[in-house]
JSON list of C-alpha atoms in Angstrom, two decimals:
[
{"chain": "A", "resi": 1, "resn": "UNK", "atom": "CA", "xyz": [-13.70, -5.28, -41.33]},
{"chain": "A", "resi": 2, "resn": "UNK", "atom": "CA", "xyz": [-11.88, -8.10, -39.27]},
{"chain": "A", "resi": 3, "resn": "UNK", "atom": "CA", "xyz": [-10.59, -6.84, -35.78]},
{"chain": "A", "resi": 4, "resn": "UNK", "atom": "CA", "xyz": [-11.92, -4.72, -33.30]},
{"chain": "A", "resi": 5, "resn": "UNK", "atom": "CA", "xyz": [-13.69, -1.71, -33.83]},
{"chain": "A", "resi": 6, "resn": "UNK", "atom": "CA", "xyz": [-15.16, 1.04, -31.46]},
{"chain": "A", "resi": 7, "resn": "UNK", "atom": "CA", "xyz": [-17.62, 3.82, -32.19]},
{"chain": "A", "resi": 8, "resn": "UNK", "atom": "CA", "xyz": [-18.32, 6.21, -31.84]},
{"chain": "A", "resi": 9, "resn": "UNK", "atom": "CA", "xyz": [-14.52, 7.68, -31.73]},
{"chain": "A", "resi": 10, "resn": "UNK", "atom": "CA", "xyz": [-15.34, 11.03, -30.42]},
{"chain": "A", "resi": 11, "resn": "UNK", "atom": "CA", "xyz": [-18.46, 11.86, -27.99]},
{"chain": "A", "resi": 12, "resn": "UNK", "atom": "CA", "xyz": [-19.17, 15.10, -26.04]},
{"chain": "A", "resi": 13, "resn": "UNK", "atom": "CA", "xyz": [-22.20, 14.65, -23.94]},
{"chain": "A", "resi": 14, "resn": "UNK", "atom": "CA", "xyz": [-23.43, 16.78, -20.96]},
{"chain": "A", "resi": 15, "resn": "UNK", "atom": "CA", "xyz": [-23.30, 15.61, -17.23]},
{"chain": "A", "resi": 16, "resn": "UNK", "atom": "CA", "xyz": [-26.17, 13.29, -16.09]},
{"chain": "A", "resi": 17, "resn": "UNK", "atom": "CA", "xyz": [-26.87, 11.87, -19.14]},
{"chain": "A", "resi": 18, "resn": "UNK", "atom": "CA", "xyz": [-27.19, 8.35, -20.47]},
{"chain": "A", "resi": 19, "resn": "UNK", "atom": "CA", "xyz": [-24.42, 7.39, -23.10]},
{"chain": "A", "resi": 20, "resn": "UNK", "atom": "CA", "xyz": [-23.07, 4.19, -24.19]},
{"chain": "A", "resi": 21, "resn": "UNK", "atom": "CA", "xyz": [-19.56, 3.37, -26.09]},
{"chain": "A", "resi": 22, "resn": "UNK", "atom": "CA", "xyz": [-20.03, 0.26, -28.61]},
{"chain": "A", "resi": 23, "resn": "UNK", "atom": "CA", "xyz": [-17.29, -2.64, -29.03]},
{"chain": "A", "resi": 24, "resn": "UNK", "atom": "CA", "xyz": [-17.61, -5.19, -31.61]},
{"chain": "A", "resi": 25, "resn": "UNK", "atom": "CA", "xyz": [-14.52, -7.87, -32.68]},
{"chain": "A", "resi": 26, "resn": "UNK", "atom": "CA", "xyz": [-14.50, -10.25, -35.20]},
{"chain": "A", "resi": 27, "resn": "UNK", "atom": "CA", "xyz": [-12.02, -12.60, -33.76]},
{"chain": "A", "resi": 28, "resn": "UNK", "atom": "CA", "xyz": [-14.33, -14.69, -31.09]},
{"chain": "A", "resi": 29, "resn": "UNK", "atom": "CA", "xyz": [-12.25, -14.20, -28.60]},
{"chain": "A", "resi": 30, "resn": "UNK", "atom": "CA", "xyz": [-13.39, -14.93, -25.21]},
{"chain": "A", "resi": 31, "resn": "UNK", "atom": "CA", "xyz": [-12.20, -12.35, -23.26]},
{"chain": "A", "resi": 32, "resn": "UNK", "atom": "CA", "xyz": [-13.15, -8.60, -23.50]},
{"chain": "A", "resi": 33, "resn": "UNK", "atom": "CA", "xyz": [-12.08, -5.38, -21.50]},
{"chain": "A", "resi": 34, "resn": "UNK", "atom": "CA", "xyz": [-12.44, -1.76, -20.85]},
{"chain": "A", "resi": 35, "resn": "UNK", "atom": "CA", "xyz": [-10.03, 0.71, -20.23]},
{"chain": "A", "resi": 36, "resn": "UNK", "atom": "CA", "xyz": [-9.69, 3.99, -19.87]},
{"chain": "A", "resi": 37, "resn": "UNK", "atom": "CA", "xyz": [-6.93, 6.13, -19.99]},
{"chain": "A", "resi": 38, "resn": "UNK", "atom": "CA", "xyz": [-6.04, 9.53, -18.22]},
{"chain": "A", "resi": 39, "resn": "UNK", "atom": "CA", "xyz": [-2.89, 11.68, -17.51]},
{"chain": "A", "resi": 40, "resn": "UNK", "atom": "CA", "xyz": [-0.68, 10.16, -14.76]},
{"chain": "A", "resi": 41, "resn": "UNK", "atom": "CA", "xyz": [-2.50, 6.89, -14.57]},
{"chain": "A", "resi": 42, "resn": "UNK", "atom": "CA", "xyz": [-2.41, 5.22, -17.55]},
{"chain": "A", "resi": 43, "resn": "UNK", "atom": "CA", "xyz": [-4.83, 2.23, -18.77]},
{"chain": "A", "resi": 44, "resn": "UNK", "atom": "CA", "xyz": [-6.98, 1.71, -15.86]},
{"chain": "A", "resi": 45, "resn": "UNK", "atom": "CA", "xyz": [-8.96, -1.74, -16.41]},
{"chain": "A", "resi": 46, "resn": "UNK", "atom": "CA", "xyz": [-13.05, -0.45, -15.87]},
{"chain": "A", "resi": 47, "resn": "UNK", "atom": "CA", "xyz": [-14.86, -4.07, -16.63]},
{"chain": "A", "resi": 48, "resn": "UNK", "atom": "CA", "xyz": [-13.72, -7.18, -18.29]},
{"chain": "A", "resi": 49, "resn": "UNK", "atom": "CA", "xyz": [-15.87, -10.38, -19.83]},
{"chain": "A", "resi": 50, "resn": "UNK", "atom": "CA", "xyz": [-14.63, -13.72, -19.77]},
{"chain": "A", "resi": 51, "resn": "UNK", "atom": "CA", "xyz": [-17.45, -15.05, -22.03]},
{"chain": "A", "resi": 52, "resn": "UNK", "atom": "CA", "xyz": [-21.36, -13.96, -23.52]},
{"chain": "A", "resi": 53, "resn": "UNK", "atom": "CA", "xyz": [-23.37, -13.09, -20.05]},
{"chain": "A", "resi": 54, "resn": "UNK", "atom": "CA", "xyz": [-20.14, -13.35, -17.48]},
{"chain": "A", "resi": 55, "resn": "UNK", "atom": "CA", "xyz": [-18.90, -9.88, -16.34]},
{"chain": "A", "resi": 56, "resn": "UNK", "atom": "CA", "xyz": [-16.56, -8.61, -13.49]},
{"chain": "A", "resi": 57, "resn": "UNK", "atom": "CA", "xyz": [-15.12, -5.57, -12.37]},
{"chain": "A", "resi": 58, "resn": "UNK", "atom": "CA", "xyz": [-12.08, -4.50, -13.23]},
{"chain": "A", "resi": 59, "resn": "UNK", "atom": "CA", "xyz": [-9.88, -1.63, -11.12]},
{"chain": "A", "resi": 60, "resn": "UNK", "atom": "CA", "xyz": [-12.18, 1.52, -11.68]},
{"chain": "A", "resi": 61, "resn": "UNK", "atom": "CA", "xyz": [-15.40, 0.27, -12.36]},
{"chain": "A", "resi": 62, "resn": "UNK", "atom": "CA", "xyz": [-17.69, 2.72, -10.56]},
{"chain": "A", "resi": 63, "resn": "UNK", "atom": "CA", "xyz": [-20.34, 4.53, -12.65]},
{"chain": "A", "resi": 64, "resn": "UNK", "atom": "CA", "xyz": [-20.05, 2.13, -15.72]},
{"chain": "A", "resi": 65, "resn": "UNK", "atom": "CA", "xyz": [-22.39, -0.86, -16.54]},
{"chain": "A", "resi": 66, "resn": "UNK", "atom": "CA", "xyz": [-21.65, -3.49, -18.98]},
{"chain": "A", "resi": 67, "resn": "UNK", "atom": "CA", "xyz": [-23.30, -6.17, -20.49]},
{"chain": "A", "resi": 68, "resn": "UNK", "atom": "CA", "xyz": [-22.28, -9.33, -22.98]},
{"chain": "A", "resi": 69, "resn": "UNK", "atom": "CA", "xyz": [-25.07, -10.91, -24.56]},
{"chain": "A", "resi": 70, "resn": "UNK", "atom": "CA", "xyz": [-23.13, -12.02, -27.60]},
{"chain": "A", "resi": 71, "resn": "UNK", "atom": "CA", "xyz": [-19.74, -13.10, -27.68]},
{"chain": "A", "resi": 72, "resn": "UNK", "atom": "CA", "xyz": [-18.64, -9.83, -30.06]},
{"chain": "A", "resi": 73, "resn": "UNK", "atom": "CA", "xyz": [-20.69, -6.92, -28.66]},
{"chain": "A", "resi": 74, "resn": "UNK", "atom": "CA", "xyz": [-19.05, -5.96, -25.08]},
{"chain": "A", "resi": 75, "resn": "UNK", "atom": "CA", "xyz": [-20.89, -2.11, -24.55]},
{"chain": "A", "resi": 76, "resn": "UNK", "atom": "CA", "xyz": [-19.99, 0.19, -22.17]},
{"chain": "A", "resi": 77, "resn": "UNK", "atom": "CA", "xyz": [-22.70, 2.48, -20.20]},
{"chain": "A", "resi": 78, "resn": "UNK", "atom": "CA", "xyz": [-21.93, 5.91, -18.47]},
{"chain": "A", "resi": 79, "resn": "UNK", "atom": "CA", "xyz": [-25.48, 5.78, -16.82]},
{"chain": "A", "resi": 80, "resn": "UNK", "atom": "CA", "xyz": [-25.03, 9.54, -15.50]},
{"chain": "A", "resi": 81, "resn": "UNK", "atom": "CA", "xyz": [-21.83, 10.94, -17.05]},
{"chain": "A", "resi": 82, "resn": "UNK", "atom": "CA", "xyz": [-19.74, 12.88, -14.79]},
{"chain": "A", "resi": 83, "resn": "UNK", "atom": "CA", "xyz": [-17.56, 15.65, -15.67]},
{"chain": "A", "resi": 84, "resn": "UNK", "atom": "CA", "xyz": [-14.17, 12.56, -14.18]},
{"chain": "A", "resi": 85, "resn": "UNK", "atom": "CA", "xyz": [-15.18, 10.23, -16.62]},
{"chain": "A", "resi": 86, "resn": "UNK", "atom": "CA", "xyz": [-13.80, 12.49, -19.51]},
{"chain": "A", "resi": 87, "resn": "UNK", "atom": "CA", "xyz": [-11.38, 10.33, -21.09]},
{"chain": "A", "resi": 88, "resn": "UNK", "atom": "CA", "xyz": [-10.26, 8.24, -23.82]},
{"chain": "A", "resi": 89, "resn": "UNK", "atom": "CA", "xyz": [-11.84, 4.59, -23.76]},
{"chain": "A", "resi": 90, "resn": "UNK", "atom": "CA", "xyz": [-10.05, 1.60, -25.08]},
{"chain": "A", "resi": 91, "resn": "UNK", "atom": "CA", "xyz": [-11.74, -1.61, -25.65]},
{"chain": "A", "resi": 92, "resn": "UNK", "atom": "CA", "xyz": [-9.37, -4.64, -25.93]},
{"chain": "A", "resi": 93, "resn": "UNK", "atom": "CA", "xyz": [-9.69, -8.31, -26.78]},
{"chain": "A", "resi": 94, "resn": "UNK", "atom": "CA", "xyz": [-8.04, -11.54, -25.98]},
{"chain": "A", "resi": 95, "resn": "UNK", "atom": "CA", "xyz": [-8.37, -15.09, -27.59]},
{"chain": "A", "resi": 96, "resn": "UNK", "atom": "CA", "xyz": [-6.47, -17.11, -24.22]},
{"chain": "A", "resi": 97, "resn": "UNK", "atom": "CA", "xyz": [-8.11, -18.46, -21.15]},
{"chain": "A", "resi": 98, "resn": "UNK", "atom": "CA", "xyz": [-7.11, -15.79, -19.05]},
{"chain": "A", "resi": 99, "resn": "UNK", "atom": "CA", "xyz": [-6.67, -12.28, -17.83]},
{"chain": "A", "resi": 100, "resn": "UNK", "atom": "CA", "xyz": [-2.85, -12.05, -18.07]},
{"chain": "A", "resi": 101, "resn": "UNK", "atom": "CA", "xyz": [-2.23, -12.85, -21.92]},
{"chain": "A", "resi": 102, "resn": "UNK", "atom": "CA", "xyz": [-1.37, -10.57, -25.01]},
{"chain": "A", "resi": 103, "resn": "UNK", "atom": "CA", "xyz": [-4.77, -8.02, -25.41]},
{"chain": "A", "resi": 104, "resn": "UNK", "atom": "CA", "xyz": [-5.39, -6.36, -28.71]},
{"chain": "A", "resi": 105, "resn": "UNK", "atom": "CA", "xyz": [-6.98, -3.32, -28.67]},
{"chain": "A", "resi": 106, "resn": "UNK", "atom": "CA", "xyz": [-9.59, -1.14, -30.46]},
{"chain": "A", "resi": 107, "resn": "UNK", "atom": "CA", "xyz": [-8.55, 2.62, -32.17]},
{"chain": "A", "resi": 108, "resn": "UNK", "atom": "CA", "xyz": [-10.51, 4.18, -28.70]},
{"chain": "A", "resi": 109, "resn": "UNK", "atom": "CA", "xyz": [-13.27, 6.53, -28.50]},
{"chain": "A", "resi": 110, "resn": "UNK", "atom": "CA", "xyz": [-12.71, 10.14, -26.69]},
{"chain": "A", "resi": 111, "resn": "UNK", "atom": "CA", "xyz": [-15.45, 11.02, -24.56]},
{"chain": "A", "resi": 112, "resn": "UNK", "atom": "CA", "xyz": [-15.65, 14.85, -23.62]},
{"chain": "A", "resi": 113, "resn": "UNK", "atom": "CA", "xyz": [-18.20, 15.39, -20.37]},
{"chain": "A", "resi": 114, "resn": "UNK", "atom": "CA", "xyz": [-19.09, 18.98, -20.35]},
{"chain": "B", "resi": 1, "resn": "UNK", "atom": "CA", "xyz": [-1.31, 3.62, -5.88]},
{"chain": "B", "resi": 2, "resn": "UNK", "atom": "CA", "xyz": [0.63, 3.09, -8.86]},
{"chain": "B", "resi": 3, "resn": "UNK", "atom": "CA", "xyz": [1.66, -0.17, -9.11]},
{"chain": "B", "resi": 4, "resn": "UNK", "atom": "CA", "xyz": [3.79, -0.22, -12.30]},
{"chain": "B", "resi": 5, "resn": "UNK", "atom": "CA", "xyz": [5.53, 3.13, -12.43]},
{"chain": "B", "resi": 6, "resn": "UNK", "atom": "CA", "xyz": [7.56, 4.56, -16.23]},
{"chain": "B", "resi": 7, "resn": "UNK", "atom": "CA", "xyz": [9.54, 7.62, -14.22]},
{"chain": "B", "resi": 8, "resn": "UNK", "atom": "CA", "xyz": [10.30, 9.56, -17.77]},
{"chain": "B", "resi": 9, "resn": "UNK", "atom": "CA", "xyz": [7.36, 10.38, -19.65]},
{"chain": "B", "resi": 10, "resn": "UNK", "atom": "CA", "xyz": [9.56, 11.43, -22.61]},
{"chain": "B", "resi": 11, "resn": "UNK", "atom": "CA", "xyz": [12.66, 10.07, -24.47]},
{"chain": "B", "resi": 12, "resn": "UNK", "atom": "CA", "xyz": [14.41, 11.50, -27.19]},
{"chain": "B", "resi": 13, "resn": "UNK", "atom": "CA", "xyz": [16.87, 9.47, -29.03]},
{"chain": "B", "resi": 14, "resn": "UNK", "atom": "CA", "xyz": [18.85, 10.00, -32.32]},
{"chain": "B", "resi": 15, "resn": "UNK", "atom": "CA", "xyz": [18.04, 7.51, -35.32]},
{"chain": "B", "resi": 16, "resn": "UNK", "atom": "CA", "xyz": [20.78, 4.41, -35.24]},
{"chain": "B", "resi": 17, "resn": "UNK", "atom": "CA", "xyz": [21.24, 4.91, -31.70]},
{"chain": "B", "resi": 18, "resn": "UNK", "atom": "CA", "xyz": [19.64, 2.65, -28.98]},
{"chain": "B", "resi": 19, "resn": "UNK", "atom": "CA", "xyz": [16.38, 4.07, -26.87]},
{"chain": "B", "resi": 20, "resn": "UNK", "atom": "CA", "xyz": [16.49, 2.18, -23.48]},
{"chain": "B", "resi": 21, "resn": "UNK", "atom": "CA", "xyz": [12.78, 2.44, -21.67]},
{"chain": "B", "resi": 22, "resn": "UNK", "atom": "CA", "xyz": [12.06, 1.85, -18.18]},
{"chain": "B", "resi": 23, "resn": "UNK", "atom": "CA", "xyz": [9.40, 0.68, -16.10]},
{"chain": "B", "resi": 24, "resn": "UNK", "atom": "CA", "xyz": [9.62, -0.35, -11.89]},
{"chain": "B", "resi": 25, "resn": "UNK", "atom": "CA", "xyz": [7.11, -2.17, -10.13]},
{"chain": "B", "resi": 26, "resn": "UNK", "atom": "CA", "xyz": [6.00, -2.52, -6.52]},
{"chain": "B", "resi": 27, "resn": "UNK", "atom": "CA", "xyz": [4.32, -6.15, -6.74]},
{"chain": "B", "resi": 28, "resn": "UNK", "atom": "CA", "xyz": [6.74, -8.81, -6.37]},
{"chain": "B", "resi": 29, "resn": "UNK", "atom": "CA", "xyz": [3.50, -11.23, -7.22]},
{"chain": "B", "resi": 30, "resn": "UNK", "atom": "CA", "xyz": [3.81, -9.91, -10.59]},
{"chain": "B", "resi": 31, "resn": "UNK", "atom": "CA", "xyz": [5.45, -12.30, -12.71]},
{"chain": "B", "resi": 32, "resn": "UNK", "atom": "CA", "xyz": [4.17, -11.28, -15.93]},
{"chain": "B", "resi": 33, "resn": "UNK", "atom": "CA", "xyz": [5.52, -8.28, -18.30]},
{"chain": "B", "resi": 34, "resn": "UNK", "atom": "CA", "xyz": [4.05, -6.97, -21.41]},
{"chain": "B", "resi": 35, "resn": "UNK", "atom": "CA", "xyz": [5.27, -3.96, -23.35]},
{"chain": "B", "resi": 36, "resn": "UNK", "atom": "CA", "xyz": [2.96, -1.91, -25.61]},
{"chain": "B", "resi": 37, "resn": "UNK", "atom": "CA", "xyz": [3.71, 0.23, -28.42]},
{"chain": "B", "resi": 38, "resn": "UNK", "atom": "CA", "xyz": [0.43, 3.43, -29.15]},
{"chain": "B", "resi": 39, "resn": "UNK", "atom": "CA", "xyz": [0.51, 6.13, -31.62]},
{"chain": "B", "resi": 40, "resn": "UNK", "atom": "CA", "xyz": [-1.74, 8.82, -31.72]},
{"chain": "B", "resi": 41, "resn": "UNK", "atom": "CA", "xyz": [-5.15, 7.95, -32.05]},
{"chain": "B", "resi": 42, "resn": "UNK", "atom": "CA", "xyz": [-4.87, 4.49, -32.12]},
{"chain": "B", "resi": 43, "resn": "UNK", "atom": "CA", "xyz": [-5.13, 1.69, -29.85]},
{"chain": "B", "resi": 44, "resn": "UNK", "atom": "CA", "xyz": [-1.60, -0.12, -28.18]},
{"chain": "B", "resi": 45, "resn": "UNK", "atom": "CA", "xyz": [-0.61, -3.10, -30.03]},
{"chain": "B", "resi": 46, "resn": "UNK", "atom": "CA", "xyz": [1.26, -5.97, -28.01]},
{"chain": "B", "resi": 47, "resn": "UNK", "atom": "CA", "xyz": [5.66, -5.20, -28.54]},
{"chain": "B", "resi": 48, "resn": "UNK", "atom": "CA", "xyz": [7.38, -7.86, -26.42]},
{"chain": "B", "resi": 49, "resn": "UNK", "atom": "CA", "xyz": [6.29, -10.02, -23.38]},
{"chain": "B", "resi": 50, "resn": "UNK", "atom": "CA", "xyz": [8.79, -11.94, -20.52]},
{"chain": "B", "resi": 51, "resn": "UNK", "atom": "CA", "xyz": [7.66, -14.22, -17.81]},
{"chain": "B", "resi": 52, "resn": "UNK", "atom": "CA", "xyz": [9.35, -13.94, -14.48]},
{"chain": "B", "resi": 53, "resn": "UNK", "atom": "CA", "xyz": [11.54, -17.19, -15.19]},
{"chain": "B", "resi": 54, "resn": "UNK", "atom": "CA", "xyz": [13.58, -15.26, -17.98]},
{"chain": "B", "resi": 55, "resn": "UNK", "atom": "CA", "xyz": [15.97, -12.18, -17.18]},
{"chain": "B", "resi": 56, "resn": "UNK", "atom": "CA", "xyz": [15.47, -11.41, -20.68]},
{"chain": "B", "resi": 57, "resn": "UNK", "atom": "CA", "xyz": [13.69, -11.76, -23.82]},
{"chain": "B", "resi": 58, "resn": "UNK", "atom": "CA", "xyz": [14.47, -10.78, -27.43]},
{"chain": "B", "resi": 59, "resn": "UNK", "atom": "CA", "xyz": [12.65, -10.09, -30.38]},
{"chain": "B", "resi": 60, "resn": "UNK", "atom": "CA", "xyz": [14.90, -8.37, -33.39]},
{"chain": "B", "resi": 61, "resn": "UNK", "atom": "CA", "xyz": [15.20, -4.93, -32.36]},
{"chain": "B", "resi": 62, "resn": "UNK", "atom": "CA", "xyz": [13.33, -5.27, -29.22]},
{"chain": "B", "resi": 63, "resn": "UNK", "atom": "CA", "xyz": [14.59, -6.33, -25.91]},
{"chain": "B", "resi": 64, "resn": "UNK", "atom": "CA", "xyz": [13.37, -6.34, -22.70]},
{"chain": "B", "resi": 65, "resn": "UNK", "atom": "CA", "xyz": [15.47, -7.50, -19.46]},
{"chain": "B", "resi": 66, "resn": "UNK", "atom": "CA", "xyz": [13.75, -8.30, -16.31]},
{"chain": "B", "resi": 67, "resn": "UNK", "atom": "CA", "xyz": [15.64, -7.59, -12.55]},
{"chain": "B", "resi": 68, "resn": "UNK", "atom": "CA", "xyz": [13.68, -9.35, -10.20]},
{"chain": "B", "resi": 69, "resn": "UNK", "atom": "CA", "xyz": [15.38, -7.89, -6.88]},
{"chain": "B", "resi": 70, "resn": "UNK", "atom": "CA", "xyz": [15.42, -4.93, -8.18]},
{"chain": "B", "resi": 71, "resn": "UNK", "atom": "CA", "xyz": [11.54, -4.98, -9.32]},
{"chain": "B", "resi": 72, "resn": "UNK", "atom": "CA", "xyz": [12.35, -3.55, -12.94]},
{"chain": "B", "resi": 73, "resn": "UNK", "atom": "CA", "xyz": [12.43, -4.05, -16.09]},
{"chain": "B", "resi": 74, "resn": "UNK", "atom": "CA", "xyz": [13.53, -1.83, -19.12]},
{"chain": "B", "resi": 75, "resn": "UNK", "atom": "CA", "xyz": [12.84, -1.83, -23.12]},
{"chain": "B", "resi": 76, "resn": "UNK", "atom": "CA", "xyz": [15.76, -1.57, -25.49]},
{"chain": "B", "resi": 77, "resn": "UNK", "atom": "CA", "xyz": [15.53, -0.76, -29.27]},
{"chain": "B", "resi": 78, "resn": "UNK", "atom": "CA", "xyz": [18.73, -1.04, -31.53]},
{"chain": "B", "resi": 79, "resn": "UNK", "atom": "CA", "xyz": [18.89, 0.70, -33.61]},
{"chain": "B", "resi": 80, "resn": "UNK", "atom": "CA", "xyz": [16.61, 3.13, -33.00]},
{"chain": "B", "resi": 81, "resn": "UNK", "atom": "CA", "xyz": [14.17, 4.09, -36.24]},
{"chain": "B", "resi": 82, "resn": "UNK", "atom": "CA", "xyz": [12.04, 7.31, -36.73]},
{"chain": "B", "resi": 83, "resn": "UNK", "atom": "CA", "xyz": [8.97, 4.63, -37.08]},
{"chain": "B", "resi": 84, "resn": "UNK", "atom": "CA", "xyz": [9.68, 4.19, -33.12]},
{"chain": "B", "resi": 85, "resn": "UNK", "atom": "CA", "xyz": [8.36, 7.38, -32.03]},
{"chain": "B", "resi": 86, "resn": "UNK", "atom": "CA", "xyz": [5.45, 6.51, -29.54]},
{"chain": "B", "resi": 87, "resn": "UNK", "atom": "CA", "xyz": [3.96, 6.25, -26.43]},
{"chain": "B", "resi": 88, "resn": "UNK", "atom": "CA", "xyz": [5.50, 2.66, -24.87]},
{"chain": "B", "resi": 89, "resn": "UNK", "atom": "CA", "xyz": [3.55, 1.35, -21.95]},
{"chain": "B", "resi": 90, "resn": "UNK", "atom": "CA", "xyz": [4.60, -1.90, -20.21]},
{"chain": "B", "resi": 91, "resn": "UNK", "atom": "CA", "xyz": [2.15, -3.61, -17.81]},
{"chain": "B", "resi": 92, "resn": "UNK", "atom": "CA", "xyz": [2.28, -6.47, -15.06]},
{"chain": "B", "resi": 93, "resn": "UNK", "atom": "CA", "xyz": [-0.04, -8.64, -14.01]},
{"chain": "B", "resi": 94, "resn": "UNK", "atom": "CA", "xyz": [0.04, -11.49, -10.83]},
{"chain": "B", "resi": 95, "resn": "UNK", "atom": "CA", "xyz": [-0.90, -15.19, -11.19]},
{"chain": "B", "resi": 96, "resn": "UNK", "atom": "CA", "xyz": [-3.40, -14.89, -13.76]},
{"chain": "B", "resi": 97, "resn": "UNK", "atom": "CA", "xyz": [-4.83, -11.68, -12.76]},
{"chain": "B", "resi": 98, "resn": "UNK", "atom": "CA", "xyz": [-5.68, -8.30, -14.88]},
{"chain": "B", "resi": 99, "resn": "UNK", "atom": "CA", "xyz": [-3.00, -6.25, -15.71]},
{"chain": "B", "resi": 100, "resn": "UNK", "atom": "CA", "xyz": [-1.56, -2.83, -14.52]},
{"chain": "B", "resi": 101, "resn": "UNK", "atom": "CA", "xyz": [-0.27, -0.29, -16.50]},
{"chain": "B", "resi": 102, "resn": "UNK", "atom": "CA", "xyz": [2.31, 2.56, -16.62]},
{"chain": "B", "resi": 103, "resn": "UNK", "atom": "CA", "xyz": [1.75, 5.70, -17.40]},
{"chain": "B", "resi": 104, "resn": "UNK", "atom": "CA", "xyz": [3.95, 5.46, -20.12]},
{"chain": "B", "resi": 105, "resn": "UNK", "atom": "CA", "xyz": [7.10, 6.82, -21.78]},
{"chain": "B", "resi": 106, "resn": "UNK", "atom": "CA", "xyz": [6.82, 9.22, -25.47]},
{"chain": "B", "resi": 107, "resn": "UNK", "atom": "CA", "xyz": [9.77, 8.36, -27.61]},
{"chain": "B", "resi": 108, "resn": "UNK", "atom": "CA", "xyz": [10.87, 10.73, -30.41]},
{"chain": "B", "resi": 109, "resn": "UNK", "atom": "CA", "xyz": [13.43, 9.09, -32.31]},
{"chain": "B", "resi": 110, "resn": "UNK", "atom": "CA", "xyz": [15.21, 12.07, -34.22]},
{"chain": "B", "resi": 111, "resn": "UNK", "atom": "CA", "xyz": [16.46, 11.39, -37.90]}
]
């Protein structure tokens, strides 16, 4: 399907464990972001792409890893999930040249740490 | 610190009537203003957008107005539809920089 899709949509994992959330978009657009969203904060940006291989961190990035080796994929990795990294993840897309343009996002995926 | 702050996290409004949404910011580098529309379980999709040259911008139903001395800027729907009810989040963003997001602001537009 064209657009951007995230899966899984709902996780529960235990803390301390290894778990990664998968992004894919079928637009080519250059930029792609995390996000996650929590009561009384909003969309916090995690990590963001600007192209395949270049990464940077976004607002909250501690305890996440990312990684763009092709152009759709953007994953997200909870390397030791913590119990404050329950939330609802939002991957987003953008076909400009920058940071500060119109983002369209994925459906989200709801990640329970127990 | 929240930079981009939506005071009321709920609206109700009755169908035909207008919903007005606000949103303050403490960034006066911000000169870049986005307003998202989410319902449940899906992602936000893009409403409206205004650049810090315009005081207002209009797309049918949807307008937002911008008060730059004031550091505000507010969401108006007319007429309100029951299709409206959602979560409305408007984010800011400085010179080319990542954006910041509300909390946002649940609208229940009553038939």
């Amino acid at each position: 399907d064209a657009g951007i899709t995230q899966s899984p949509r709902y996780k529960i994992t235990e803390t301390g464990r290894q778990v990664t959330l998968m992004c894919h978009q079928t637009w080519s657009h250059s930029y792609m972001f995390w996000y996650r969203q929590d009561l009384g904060h909003g969309l916090r940006l995690i990590y963001y792409s600007a192209a395949a291989d270049i990464t940077d961190k976004g607002e909250v990035p501690d305890g996440y890893v990312v990684s763009r080796s092709k152009t759709e994929n953007f994953p997200l990795t909870l390397e030791s999930a913590t119990r404050s990294q329950t939330s609802v993840y939002f991957c987003a897309s953008s076909g400009a040249r920058g940071l500060d343009y119109e983002q369209y996002f994925g459906p989200g995926t709801r990640l329970t740490v127990t | 610190d929240q930079q981009v702050k939506q005071n009321s996290p709920s609206l109700s409004v009755q169908e035909g009537r207008i919903s007005i949404l606000n949103c303050d910011y403490t960034n006066s580098m911000f000169d870049y203003f986005l307003w998202y529309k989410k319902y449940p379980a899906e992602g936000p999709t893009f409403l409206i957008s205004i650049s810090s040259i315009k005081d207002k911008n209009e797309d049918g139903r949807f307008t937002v107005f911008l008060n730059k001395s004031a550091k505000h800027l507010s969401l108006h729907i007319v007429p309100s539809q029951p299709g409206d009810s959602a979560v409305y989040f408007c984010a800011a963003s400085a010179a080319g920089n990542q954006f910041y997001f509300g909390t946002g602001t649940s609208l229940t537009v009553i038939p």
